[in-house]
Short mmCIF file of C-alpha atoms and ligand atoms in Angstrom, two decimals:
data_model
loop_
_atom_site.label_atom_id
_atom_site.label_comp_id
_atom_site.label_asym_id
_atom_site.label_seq_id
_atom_site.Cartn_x
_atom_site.Cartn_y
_atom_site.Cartn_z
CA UNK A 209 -69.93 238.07 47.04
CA UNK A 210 -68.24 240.88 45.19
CA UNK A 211 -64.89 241.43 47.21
CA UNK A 212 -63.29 238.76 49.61
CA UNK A 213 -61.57 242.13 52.54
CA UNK A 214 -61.66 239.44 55.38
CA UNK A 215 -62.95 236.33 56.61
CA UNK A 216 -64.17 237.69 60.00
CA UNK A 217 -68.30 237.24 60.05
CA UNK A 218 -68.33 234.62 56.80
CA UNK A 219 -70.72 231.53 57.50
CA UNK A 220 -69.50 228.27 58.18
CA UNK A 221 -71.60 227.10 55.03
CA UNK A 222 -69.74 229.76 52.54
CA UNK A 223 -66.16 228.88 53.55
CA UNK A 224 -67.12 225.31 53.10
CA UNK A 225 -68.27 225.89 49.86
CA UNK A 226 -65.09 228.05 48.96
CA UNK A 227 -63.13 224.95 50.52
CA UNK A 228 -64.96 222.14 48.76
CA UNK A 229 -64.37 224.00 45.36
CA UNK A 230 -60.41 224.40 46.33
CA UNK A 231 -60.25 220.88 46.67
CA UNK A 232 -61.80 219.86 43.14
CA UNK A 233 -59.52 222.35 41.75
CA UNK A 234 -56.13 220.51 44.46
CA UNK A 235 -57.10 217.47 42.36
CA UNK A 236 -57.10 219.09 38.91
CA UNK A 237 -53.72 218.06 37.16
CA UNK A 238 -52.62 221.60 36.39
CA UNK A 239 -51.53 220.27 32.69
CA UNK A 240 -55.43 219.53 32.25
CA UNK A 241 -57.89 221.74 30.92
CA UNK A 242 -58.75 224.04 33.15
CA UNK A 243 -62.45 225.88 33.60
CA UNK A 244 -61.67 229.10 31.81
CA UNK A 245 -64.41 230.76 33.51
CA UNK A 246 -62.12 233.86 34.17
CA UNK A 247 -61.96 234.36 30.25
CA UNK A 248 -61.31 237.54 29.02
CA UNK A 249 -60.90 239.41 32.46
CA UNK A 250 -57.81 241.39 33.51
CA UNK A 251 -56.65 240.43 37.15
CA UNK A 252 -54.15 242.97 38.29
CA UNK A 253 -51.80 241.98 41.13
CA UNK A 254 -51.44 245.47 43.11
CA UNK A 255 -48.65 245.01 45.75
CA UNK A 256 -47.49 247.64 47.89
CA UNK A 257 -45.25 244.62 50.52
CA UNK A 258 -43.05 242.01 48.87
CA UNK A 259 -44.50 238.53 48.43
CA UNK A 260 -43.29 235.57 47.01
CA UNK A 261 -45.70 232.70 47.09
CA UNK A 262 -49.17 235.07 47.95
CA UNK A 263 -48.05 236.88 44.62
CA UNK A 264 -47.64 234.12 42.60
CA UNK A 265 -49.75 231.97 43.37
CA UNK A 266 -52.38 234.66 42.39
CA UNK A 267 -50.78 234.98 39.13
CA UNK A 268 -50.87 230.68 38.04
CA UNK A 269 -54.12 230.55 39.50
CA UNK A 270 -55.77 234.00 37.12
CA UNK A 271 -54.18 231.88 34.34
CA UNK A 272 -55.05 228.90 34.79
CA UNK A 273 -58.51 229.78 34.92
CA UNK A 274 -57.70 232.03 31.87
CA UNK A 275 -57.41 235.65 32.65
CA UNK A 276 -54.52 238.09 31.85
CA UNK A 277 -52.49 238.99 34.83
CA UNK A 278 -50.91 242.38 35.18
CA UNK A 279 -48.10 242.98 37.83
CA UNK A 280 -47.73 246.00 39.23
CA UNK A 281 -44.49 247.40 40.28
CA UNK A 282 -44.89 249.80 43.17
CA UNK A 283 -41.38 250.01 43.13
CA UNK A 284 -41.38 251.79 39.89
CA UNK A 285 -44.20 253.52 39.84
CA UNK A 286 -45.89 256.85 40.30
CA UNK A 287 -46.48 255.67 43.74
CA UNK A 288 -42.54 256.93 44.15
CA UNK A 289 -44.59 260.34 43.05
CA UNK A 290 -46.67 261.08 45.57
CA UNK A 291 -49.72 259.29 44.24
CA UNK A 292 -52.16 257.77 46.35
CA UNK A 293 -53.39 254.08 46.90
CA UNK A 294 -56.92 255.67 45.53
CA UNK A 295 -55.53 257.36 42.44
CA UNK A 296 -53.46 254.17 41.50
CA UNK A 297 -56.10 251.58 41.63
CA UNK A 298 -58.73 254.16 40.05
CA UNK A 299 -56.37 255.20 37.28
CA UNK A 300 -55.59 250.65 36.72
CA UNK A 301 -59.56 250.23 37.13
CA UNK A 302 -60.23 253.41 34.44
CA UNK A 303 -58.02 250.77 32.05
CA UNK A 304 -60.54 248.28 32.30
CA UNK A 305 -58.82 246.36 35.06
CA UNK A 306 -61.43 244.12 36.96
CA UNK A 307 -59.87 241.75 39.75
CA UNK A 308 -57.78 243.36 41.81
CA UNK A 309 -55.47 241.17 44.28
CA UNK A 310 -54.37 244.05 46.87
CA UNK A 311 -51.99 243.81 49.48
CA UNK A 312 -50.74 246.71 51.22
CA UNK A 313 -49.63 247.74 54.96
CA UNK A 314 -52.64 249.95 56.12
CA UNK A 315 -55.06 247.87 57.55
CA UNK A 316 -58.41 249.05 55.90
CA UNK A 317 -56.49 249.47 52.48
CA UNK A 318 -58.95 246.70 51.29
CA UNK A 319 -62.04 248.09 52.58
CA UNK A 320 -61.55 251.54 51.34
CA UNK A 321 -60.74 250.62 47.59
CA UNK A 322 -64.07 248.31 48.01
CA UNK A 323 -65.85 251.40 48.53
CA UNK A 324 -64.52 253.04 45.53
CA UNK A 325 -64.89 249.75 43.30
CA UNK A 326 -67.63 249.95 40.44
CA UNK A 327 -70.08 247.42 40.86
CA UNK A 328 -67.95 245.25 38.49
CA UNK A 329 -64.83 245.07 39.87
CA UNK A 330 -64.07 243.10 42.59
CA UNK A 331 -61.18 243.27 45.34
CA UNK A 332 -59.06 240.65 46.74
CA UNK A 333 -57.32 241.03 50.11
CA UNK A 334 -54.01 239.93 49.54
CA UNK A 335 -52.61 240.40 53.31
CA UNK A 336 -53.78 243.90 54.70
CA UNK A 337 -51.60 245.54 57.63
CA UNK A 338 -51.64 243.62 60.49
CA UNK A 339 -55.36 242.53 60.19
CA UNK A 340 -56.46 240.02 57.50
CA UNK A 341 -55.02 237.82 55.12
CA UNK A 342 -58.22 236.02 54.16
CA UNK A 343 -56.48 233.43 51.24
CA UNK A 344 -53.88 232.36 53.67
CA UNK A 345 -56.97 231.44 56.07
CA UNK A 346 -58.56 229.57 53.51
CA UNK A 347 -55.82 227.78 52.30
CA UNK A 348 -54.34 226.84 56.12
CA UNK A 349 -57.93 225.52 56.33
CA UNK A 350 -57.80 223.42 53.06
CA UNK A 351 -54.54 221.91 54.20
CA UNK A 352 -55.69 221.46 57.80
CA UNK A 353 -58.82 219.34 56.47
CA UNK A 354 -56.61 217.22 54.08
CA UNK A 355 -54.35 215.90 56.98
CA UNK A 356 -55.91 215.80 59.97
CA UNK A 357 -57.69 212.78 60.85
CA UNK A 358 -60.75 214.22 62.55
CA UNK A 359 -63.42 217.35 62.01
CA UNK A 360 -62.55 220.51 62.78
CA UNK A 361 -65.19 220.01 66.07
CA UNK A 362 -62.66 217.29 67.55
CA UNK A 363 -59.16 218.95 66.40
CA UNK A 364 -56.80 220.95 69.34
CA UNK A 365 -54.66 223.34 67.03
CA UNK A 366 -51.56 225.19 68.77
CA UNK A 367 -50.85 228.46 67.10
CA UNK A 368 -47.14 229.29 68.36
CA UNK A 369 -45.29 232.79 67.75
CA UNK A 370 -45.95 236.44 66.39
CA UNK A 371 -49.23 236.59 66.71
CA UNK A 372 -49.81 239.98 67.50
CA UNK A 373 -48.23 241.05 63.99
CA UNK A 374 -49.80 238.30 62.05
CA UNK A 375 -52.72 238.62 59.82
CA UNK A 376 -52.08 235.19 59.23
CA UNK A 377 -53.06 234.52 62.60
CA UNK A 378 -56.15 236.51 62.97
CA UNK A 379 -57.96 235.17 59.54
CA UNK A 380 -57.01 231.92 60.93
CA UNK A 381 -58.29 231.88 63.81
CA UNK A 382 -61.90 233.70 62.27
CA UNK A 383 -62.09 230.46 59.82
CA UNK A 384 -61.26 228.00 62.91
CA UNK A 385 -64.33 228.90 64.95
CA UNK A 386 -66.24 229.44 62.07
CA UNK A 387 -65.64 226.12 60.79
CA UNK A 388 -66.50 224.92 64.54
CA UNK A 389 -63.01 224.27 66.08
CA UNK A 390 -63.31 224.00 69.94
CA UNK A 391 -59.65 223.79 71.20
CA UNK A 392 -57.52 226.33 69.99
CA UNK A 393 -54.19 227.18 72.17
CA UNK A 394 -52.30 230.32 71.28
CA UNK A 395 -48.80 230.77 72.58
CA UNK A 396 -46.30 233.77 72.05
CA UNK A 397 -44.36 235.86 74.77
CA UNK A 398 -46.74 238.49 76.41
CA UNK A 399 -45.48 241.04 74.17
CA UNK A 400 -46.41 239.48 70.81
CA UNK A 401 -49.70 238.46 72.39
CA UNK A 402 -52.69 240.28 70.42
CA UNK A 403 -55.56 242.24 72.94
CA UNK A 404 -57.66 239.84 74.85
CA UNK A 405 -61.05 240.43 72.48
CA UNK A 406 -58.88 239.17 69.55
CA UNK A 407 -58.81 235.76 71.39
CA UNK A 408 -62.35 234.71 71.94
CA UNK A 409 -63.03 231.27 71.67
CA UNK A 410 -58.95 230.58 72.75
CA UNK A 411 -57.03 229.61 76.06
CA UNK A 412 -53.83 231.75 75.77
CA UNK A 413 -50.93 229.23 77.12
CA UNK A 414 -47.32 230.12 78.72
CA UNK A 415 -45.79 227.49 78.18
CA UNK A 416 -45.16 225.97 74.55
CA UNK A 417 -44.41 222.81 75.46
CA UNK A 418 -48.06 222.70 77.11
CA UNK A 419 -49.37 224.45 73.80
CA UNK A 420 -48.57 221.80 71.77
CA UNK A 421 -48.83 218.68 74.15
CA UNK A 422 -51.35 216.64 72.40
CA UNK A 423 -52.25 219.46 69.55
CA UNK A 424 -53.59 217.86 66.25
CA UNK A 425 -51.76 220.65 64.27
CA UNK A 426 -48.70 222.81 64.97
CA UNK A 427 -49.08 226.10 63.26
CA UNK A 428 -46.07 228.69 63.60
CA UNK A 429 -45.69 231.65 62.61
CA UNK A 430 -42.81 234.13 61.39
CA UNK A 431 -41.07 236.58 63.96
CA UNK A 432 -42.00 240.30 61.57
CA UNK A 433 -39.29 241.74 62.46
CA UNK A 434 -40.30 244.29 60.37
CA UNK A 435 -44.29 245.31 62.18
CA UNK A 436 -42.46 245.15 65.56
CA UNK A 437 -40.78 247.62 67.76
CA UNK A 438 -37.03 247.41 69.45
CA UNK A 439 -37.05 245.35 72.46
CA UNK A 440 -39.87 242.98 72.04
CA UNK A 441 -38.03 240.22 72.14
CA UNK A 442 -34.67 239.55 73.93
CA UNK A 443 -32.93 237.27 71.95
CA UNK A 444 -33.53 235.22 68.60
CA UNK A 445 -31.45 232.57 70.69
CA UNK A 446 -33.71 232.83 73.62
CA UNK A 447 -36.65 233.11 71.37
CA UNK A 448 -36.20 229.59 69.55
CA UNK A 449 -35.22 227.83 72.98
CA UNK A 450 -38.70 229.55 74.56
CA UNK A 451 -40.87 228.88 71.36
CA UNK A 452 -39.03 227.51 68.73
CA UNK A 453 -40.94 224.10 67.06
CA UNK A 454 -38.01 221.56 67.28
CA UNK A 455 -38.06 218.04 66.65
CA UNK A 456 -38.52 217.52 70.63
CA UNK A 457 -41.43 219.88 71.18
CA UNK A 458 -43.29 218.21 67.92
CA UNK A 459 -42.63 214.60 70.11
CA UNK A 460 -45.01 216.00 72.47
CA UNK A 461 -48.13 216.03 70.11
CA UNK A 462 -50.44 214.05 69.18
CA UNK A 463 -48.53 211.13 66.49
CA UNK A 464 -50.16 212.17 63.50
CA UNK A 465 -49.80 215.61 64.34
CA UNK A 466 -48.32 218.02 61.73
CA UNK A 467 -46.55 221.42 61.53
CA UNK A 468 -48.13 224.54 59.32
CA UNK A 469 -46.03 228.07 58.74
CA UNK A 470 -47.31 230.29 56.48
CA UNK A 471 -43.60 231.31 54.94
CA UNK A 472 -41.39 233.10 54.71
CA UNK A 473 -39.76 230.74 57.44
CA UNK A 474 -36.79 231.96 59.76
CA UNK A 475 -35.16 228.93 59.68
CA UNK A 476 -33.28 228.40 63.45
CA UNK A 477 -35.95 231.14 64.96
CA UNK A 478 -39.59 229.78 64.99
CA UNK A 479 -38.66 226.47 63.15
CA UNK A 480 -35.89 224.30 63.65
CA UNK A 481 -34.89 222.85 59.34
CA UNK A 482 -35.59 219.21 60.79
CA UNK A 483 -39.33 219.89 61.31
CA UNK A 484 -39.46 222.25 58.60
CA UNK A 485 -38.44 219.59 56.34
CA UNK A 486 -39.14 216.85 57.90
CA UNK A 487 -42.36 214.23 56.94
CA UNK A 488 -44.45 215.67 59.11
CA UNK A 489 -44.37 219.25 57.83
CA UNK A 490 -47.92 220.41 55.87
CA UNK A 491 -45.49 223.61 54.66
CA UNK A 492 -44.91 223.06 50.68
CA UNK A 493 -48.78 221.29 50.53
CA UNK A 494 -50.04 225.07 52.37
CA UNK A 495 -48.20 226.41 49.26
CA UNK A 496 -49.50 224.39 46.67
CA UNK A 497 -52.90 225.07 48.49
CA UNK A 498 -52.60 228.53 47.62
CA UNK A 499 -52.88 228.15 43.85
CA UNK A 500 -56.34 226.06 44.20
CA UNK A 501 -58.11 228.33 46.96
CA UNK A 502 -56.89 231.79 44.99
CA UNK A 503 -58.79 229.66 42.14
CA UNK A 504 -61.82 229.47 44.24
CA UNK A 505 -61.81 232.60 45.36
CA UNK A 506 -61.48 234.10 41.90
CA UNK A 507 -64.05 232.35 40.41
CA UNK A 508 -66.25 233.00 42.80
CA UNK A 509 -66.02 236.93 42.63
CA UNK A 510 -65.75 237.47 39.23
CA UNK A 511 -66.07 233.93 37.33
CA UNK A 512 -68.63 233.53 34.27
CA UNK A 513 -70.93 231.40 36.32
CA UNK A 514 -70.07 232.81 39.33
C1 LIG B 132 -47.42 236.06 55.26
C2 LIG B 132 -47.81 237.48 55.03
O1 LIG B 132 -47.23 238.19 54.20
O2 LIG B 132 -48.73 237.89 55.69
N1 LIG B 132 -46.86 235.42 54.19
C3 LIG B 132 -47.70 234.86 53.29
O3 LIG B 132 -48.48 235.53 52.66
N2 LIG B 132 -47.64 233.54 53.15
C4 LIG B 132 -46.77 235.80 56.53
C5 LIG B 132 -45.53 236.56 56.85
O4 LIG B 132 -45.11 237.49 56.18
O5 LIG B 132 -44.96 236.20 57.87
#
């Protein structure tokens, strides 16, 4: 594997793999000593959207496995000139630059720098336009098979909110039937409902209180205010009371049930502070998650026994 663009078509036995490493590295006190085995290469963080926990997690992960990590700063750079996506990461890979964590807003960003990439430098989808966000996938799956009680075969998983904006949402749901999930309910007004061939292998449900009756896991999602159009939705006050996860609608899964959001949460719009906070929410362990599946991920693309 030399670039990780998007989980859609990876094998059930390579995302296990990717998963079973994350969790050796989940159980790795961070103050012990770590692998190493990304020694002497130069990751460079290219971000073209904000990010706060993709971002940085990226960065603790390159160094605990001992890489340098540049940051760059498309806010101040000759991107403000004119220069292209191509031109920046060729001019960063020219410097001897060779892991390259990418997130942009064109969808196909990824896939086109891949193309350009010499056949030692690797590139990391870092959330991509509306389509991918392969790390996210990987890590909801990590902290999916850490607290749920049952395989991925026997779980019913209720994905509630934006899903037509979310690449969140559509690596997700490529790593759920990969990994062999059977029952997976999506839920958002029709609007923010992605085309039908996005959701095969899903029952699209009205209601969210029917979503998440009985669900094993919760997962919402953030309203992106900024991918969507005027008018979508009516109200943030209607939204929450249509498909808000309150402490109510959570009653009505299953008891061990427990609620995922990828961050950054609207706090009183798809998540009431209760549930976000509450014991039931898998929302700072998804974060920590992060750090030990970028590690995977990383190692496997460019690591010295990868
Ligand atoms: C997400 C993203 O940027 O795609 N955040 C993240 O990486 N955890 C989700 C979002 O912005 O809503």
């Amino acid at each position: 594997m030399q670039h990780l663009i998007s989980l859609e078509g990876m094998a059930r036995d390579r995302l296990t793999a990717l998963l079973d490493r994350a969790q050796q590295f989940a159980e790795l006190d961070a103050r012990a000593r770590q692998p190493d085995s990304l020694g002497g290469v130069h990751v460079v963080n290219l971000f073209f959207e904000p990010s706060t926990r993709t971002r940085l997690s990226f960065e603790i992960a390159a160094h605990r496995l001992g890489a340098s990590v540049v940051n760059f700063d498309a806010e101040r750079s000759s991107t403000l000139k004119g220069e292209t996506l191509a031109d920046t990461f060729l001019t960063v890979e020219a410097m001897g630059a060779r892991l390259f964590i990418v997130r942009h807003g064109d969808s196909g960003a990824c896939e086109m720098l891949s193309e350009l990439a010499g056949s030692g430098t690797h590139i990391v989808n870092a959330g991509e336009g509306r389509t991918a966000h392969p790390t996210q996938g990987l890590l909801d799956m990590l902290t999916i098979r850490q607290f749920a009680n049952r395989p991925f075969e026997a779980l019913s998983v209720a994905i509630v909110g934006d899903v037509r904006h979310s690449r969140v949402a559509r690596s997700d749901l490529h790593a759920l039937r990969a990994l062999g999930c059977r029952d997976i309910r999506v839920c958002a007004p029709a609007a923010l409902l992605p085309d039908a061939a996005e959701l095969h292998g899903c029952r699209v449900i009205e209601s969210t209180d029917d979503a998440v009756r009985d669900a094993d896991v919760l997962m919402t999602l953030r309203l992106q205010r900024e991918r969507m159009e005027d008018g979508l939705v009516d109200s943030l006050d209607s939204y929450y009371a249509d498909y808000g996860i309150d402490q109510r609608r959570l009653s009505l899964a299953r008891p061990n049930a427990f609620v995922m959001h990828p961050g950054p949460m609207n706090r009183g719009v798809e998540i009431e502070s209760a549930v976000a906070d509450g014991p039931r929410s898998a929302i700072l362990r998804q974060v920590a998650n992060g750090v030990a599946v970028r590690m995977a991920v990383m190692e496997a693309l460019a690591g010295r026994h990868a």
